[in-house]
Amino acid sequence: GAGVSQSPSNKVTEKGKDVELRCDPISGHTALYWYRQSLGQGLEFLIYFQGNSAPDKSGLPSDRFSAERTGGSVSTLTIQRTQQEDSAVYLCASGLGEGKQYFGPGTRLTVT
Amino acid sequence: GENVEQHPSTLSVQEGDSAVIKCTYSDSASNYFPWYKQELGKGPQLIIDIRSNVGEKKDQRIAVTLNKTAKHFSLHITETQPEDSAVYFCAASMGTGRRALTFGSGTRLQVQP
């Protein structure tokens, strides 16, 4: 079946602009996660949605970062007033909330 | 919070040899330990996982062992092939409560033909 999809695959933006990154999880998955991977680094947790529960936002690095999950499916990660240090690959994963997480291909964000 | 340490950071083996990657974790409440393989330009791919009620799990050439007392777990790849070359990440999470994964820093495995 279809895996997790993310769009765009690449995004170049100017410092100070806002960006929106989209994630389409695997159909039927109730849990959705966003992670960030800086060049040559491990993955850093950002935010976690599980069903209708309040999201776990404990990993968001600043109030410029926010995310929504509409209708329990598609999610959008928004970064306002982008900074150069926001440049990274943003990865989305989905699962059933029991542990296993399946990742999408990521969005490579470059802030110039 | 949880902290996961992974080593080595790079590993080079000859085709057909075995490769072992080790991770330690800090939070005794963690009970789920997956391993991911990431190829260049792609997202991480789940290759094997283990839960805390099991000491070892095997899937063809890949095995994972868990020592809860010592809080460490390892990935073993036997009969390595060039297509095993990638970056491997270990991770840990609690199966209840905060289920986000805490990742190790990754191991770049190179299998020499």
GROMACS .gro file of C-alpha atoms in nm:
model
  225
    1GLY     CA    1   0.000   0.000   0.000
    2ALA     CA    2   0.094   0.367  -0.015
    3GLY     CA    3   0.347   0.488   0.237
    4VAL     CA    4   0.383   0.825   0.405
    5SER     CA    5   0.411   1.107   0.153
    6GLN     CA    6   0.549   1.456   0.207
    7SER     CA    7   0.545   1.769  -0.002
    8PRO     CA    8   0.730   1.954  -0.127
    9SER     CA    9   1.039   1.735  -0.152
   10ASN     CA   10   1.257   2.044  -0.158
   11LYS     CA   11   1.189   2.399  -0.047
   12VAL     CA   12   1.419   2.699  -0.075
   13THR     CA   13   1.304   3.012   0.102
   14GLU     CA   14   1.444   3.346   0.202
   15LYS     CA   15   1.516   3.428   0.564
   16GLY     CA   16   1.212   3.581   0.729
   17LYS     CA   17   0.952   3.411   0.507
   18ASP     CA   18   0.695   3.160   0.634
   19VAL     CA   19   0.686   2.803   0.501
   20GLU     CA   20   0.433   2.519   0.518
   21LEU     CA   21   0.532   2.154   0.492
   22ARG     CA   22   0.271   1.885   0.431
   23CYS     CA   23   0.248   1.524   0.544
   24ASP     CA   24   0.002   1.258   0.425
   25PRO     CA   25   0.018   0.963   0.666
   26ILE     CA   26  -0.056   0.600   0.589
   27SER     CA   27  -0.432   0.550   0.572
   28GLY     CA   28  -0.573   0.435   0.906
   29HIS     CA   29  -0.274   0.543   1.112
   30THR     CA   30  -0.385   0.737   1.419
   31ALA     CA   31  -0.043   0.863   1.526
   32LEU     CA   32   0.160   1.122   1.337
   33TYR     CA   33   0.504   1.256   1.424
   34TRP     CA   34   0.730   1.531   1.295
   35TYR     CA   35   1.107   1.512   1.331
   36ARG     CA   36   1.392   1.731   1.210
   37GLN     CA   37   1.727   1.603   1.080
   38SER     CA   38   2.006   1.853   1.044
   39LEU     CA   39   2.294   1.778   0.805
   40GLY     CA   40   2.478   1.466   0.917
   41GLN     CA   41   2.287   1.455   1.245
   42GLY     CA   42   2.037   1.229   1.413
   43LEU     CA   43   1.665   1.289   1.426
   44GLU     CA   44   1.517   1.542   1.665
   45PHE     CA   45   1.153   1.505   1.777
   46LEU     CA   46   0.929   1.806   1.713
   47ILE     CA   47   0.561   1.720   1.769
   48TYR     CA   48   0.333   1.416   1.805
   49PHE     CA   49  -0.040   1.377   1.732
   50GLN     CA   50  -0.241   1.078   1.857
   51GLY     CA   51  -0.606   1.055   1.760
   52ASN     CA   52  -0.814   1.333   1.913
   53SER     CA   53  -0.578   1.389   2.207
   54ALA     CA   54  -0.396   1.716   2.259
   55PRO     CA   55  -0.068   1.705   2.065
   56ASP     CA   56   0.266   1.662   2.241
   57LYS     CA   57   0.446   1.983   2.140
   58SER     CA   58   0.739   1.937   2.376
   59GLY     CA   59   0.996   1.915   2.097
   60LEU     CA   60   0.914   2.236   1.913
   61PRO     CA   61   1.229   2.453   1.930
   62SER     CA   62   1.053   2.791   1.936
   63ASP     CA   63   0.711   2.954   1.902
   64ARG     CA   64   0.786   3.010   1.534
   65PHE     CA   65   0.706   2.643   1.483
   66SER     CA   66   0.350   2.509   1.483
   67ALA     CA   67   0.164   2.213   1.340
   68GLU     CA   68  -0.192   2.110   1.272
   69ARG     CA   69  -0.354   1.783   1.189
   70THR     CA   70  -0.689   1.821   1.016
   71GLY     CA   71  -0.954   1.549   1.027
   72GLY     CA   72  -0.713   1.307   1.190
   73SER     CA   73  -0.522   1.267   0.865
   74VAL     CA   74  -0.311   1.525   0.680
   75SER     CA   75  -0.074   1.739   0.885
   76THR     CA   76   0.093   2.071   0.811
   77LEU     CA   77   0.407   2.196   0.984
   78THR     CA   78   0.442   2.574   0.967
   79ILE     CA   79   0.760   2.767   1.034
   80GLN     CA   80   0.716   3.142   1.062
   81ARG     CA   81   0.991   3.398   1.002
   82THR     CA   82   1.236   3.132   0.894
   83GLN     CA   83   1.599   3.153   1.009
   84GLN     CA   84   1.908   2.996   0.855
   85GLU     CA   85   1.933   2.752   1.147
   86ASP     CA   86   1.593   2.613   1.040
   87SER     CA   87   1.762   2.458   0.734
   88ALA     CA   88   1.724   2.080   0.770
   89VAL     CA   89   1.530   1.781   0.644
   90TYR     CA   90   1.186   1.766   0.803
   91LEU     CA   91   1.059   1.411   0.837
   92CYS     CA   92   0.707   1.294   0.905
   93ALA     CA   93   0.618   0.949   1.038
   94SER     CA   94   0.291   0.774   1.108
   95GLY     CA   95   0.187   0.470   1.308
   96LEU     CA   96  -0.082   0.312   1.520
   97GLY     CA   97   0.049   0.459   1.844
   98GLU     CA   98   0.192   0.133   1.977
   99GLY     CA   99   0.549   0.212   1.887
  100LYS     CA  100   0.624   0.138   1.520
  101GLN     CA  101   0.672   0.450   1.312
  102TYR     CA  102   0.696   0.462   0.934
  103PHE     CA  103   0.875   0.757   0.781
  104GLY     CA  104   0.813   0.957   0.469
  105PRO     CA  105   1.092   1.073   0.236
  106GLY     CA  106   1.122   1.414   0.403
  107THR     CA  107   1.121   1.775   0.291
  108ARG     CA  108   1.462   1.938   0.253
  109LEU     CA  109   1.430   2.300   0.366
  110THR     CA  110   1.699   2.551   0.275
  111VAL     CA  111   1.679   2.903   0.418
  112THR     CA  112   1.897   3.151   0.230
  113GLY     CA  113   1.437   1.282   2.945
  114GLU     CA  114   1.567   0.988   2.748
  115ASN     CA  115   1.921   0.991   2.609
  116VAL     CA  116   2.042   0.735   2.355
  117GLU     CA  117   2.409   0.691   2.276
  118GLN     CA  118   2.522   0.495   1.970
  119HIS     CA  119   2.862   0.367   1.859
  120PRO     CA  120   3.061   0.335   1.650
  121SER     CA  121   2.990   0.641   1.438
  122THR     CA  122   3.146   0.472   1.134
  123LEU     CA  123   3.202   0.105   1.058
  124SER     CA  124   3.372  -0.050   0.758
  125VAL     CA  125   3.356  -0.426   0.698
  126GLN     CA  126   3.437  -0.664   0.417
  127GLU     CA  127   3.150  -0.824   0.229
  128GLY     CA  128   3.046  -1.141   0.407
  129ASP     CA  129   3.169  -1.028   0.750
  130SER     CA  130   2.941  -0.943   1.041
  131ALA     CA  131   2.867  -0.593   1.168
  132VAL     CA  132   2.762  -0.497   1.521
  133ILE     CA  133   2.626  -0.159   1.629
  134LYS     CA  134   2.563  -0.083   1.997
  135CYS     CA  135   2.335   0.161   2.177
  136THR     CA  136   2.276   0.252   2.539
  137TYR     CA  137   1.974   0.432   2.682
  138SER     CA  138   1.919   0.619   3.005
  139ASP     CA  139   1.547   0.597   3.089
  140SER     CA  140   1.453   0.266   3.251
  141ALA     CA  141   1.089   0.333   3.152
  142SER     CA  142   1.174   0.290   2.782
  143ASN     CA  143   1.035  -0.035   2.651
  144TYR     CA  144   1.042  -0.017   2.272
  145PHE     CA  145   1.365  -0.020   2.069
  146PRO     CA  146   1.356   0.004   1.687
  147TRP     CA  147   1.640   0.017   1.438
  148TYR     CA  148   1.623   0.220   1.118
  149LYS     CA  149   1.827   0.212   0.798
  150GLN     CA  150   1.862   0.537   0.608
  151GLU     CA  151   1.997   0.554   0.255
  152LEU     CA  152   2.114   0.877   0.099
  153GLY     CA  153   1.827   1.112   0.020
  154LYS     CA  154   1.562   0.885   0.170
  155GLY     CA  155   1.364   0.867   0.490
  156PRO     CA  156   1.457   0.615   0.762
  157GLN     CA  157   1.327   0.262   0.701
  158LEU     CA  158   1.226   0.044   0.996
  159ILE     CA  159   1.427  -0.279   0.971
  160ILE     CA  160   1.373  -0.450   1.305
  161ASP     CA  161   1.243  -0.369   1.652
  162ILE     CA  162   1.230  -0.525   1.995
  163ARG     CA  163   1.017  -0.473   2.304
  164SER     CA  164   1.139  -0.498   2.659
  165ASN     CA  165   0.977  -0.833   2.732
  166VAL     CA  166   1.205  -1.002   2.477
  167GLY     CA  167   1.582  -1.050   2.493
  168GLU     CA  168   1.654  -1.124   2.129
  169LYS     CA  169   1.480  -1.108   1.793
  170LYS     CA  170   1.599  -1.228   1.457
  171ASP     CA  171   1.489  -1.164   1.098
  172GLN     CA  172   1.701  -1.340   0.836
  173ARG     CA  173   2.047  -1.176   0.847
  174ILE     CA  174   1.950  -0.916   1.106
  175ALA     CA  175   1.919  -0.964   1.481
  176VAL     CA  176   1.871  -0.736   1.778
  177THR     CA  177   1.960  -0.812   2.139
  178LEU     CA  178   1.843  -0.624   2.448
  179ASN     CA  179   1.991  -0.618   2.797
  180LYS     CA  180   1.743  -0.429   3.016
  181THR     CA  181   1.957  -0.452   3.328
  182ALA     CA  182   2.250  -0.285   3.158
  183LYS     CA  183   2.022  -0.065   2.944
  184HIS     CA  184   2.185  -0.148   2.616
  185PHE     CA  185   2.079  -0.304   2.289
  186SER     CA  186   2.265  -0.405   1.977
  187LEU     CA  187   2.209  -0.464   1.606
  188HIS     CA  188   2.384  -0.759   1.445
  189ILE     CA  189   2.406  -0.797   1.067
  190THR     CA  190   2.555  -1.122   0.939
  191GLU     CA  191   2.687  -1.203   0.592
  192THR     CA  192   2.697  -0.835   0.502
  193GLN     CA  193   2.637  -0.729   0.143
  194PRO     CA  194   2.721  -0.402  -0.038
  195GLU     CA  195   2.352  -0.306  -0.032
  196ASP     CA  196   2.369  -0.304   0.349
  197SER     CA  197   2.580   0.012   0.320
  198ALA     CA  198   2.378   0.296   0.477
  199VAL     CA  199   2.339   0.494   0.799
  200TYR     CA  200   2.178   0.297   1.081
  201PHE     CA  201   1.995   0.460   1.372
  202CYS     CA  202   1.884   0.307   1.698
  203ALA     CA  203   1.599   0.460   1.896
  204ALA     CA  204   1.404   0.419   2.217
  205SER     CA  205   1.059   0.514   2.337
  206MET     CA  206   0.805   0.439   2.605
  207GLY     CA  207   0.517   0.230   2.477
  208THR     CA  208   0.277   0.429   2.691
  209GLY     CA  209   0.285   0.799   2.759
  210ARG     CA  210   0.539   0.985   2.548
  211ARG     CA  211   0.576   0.767   2.240
  212ALA     CA  212   0.802   0.986   2.034
  213LEU     CA  213   1.132   0.819   1.953
  214THR     CA  214   1.465   0.937   2.091
  215PHE     CA  215   1.731   0.854   1.834
  216GLY     CA  216   2.098   0.773   1.856
  217SER     CA  217   2.340   0.975   1.648
  218GLY     CA  218   2.374   0.712   1.375
  219THR     CA  219   2.636   0.469   1.241
  220ARG     CA  220   2.759   0.491   0.886
  221LEU     CA  221   2.816   0.133   0.770
  222GLN     CA  222   3.025   0.071   0.462
  223VAL     CA  223   3.048  -0.280   0.322
  224GLN     CA  224   3.351  -0.322   0.099
  225PRO     CA  225   3.297  -0.563  -0.195
   0.00000   0.00000   0.00000
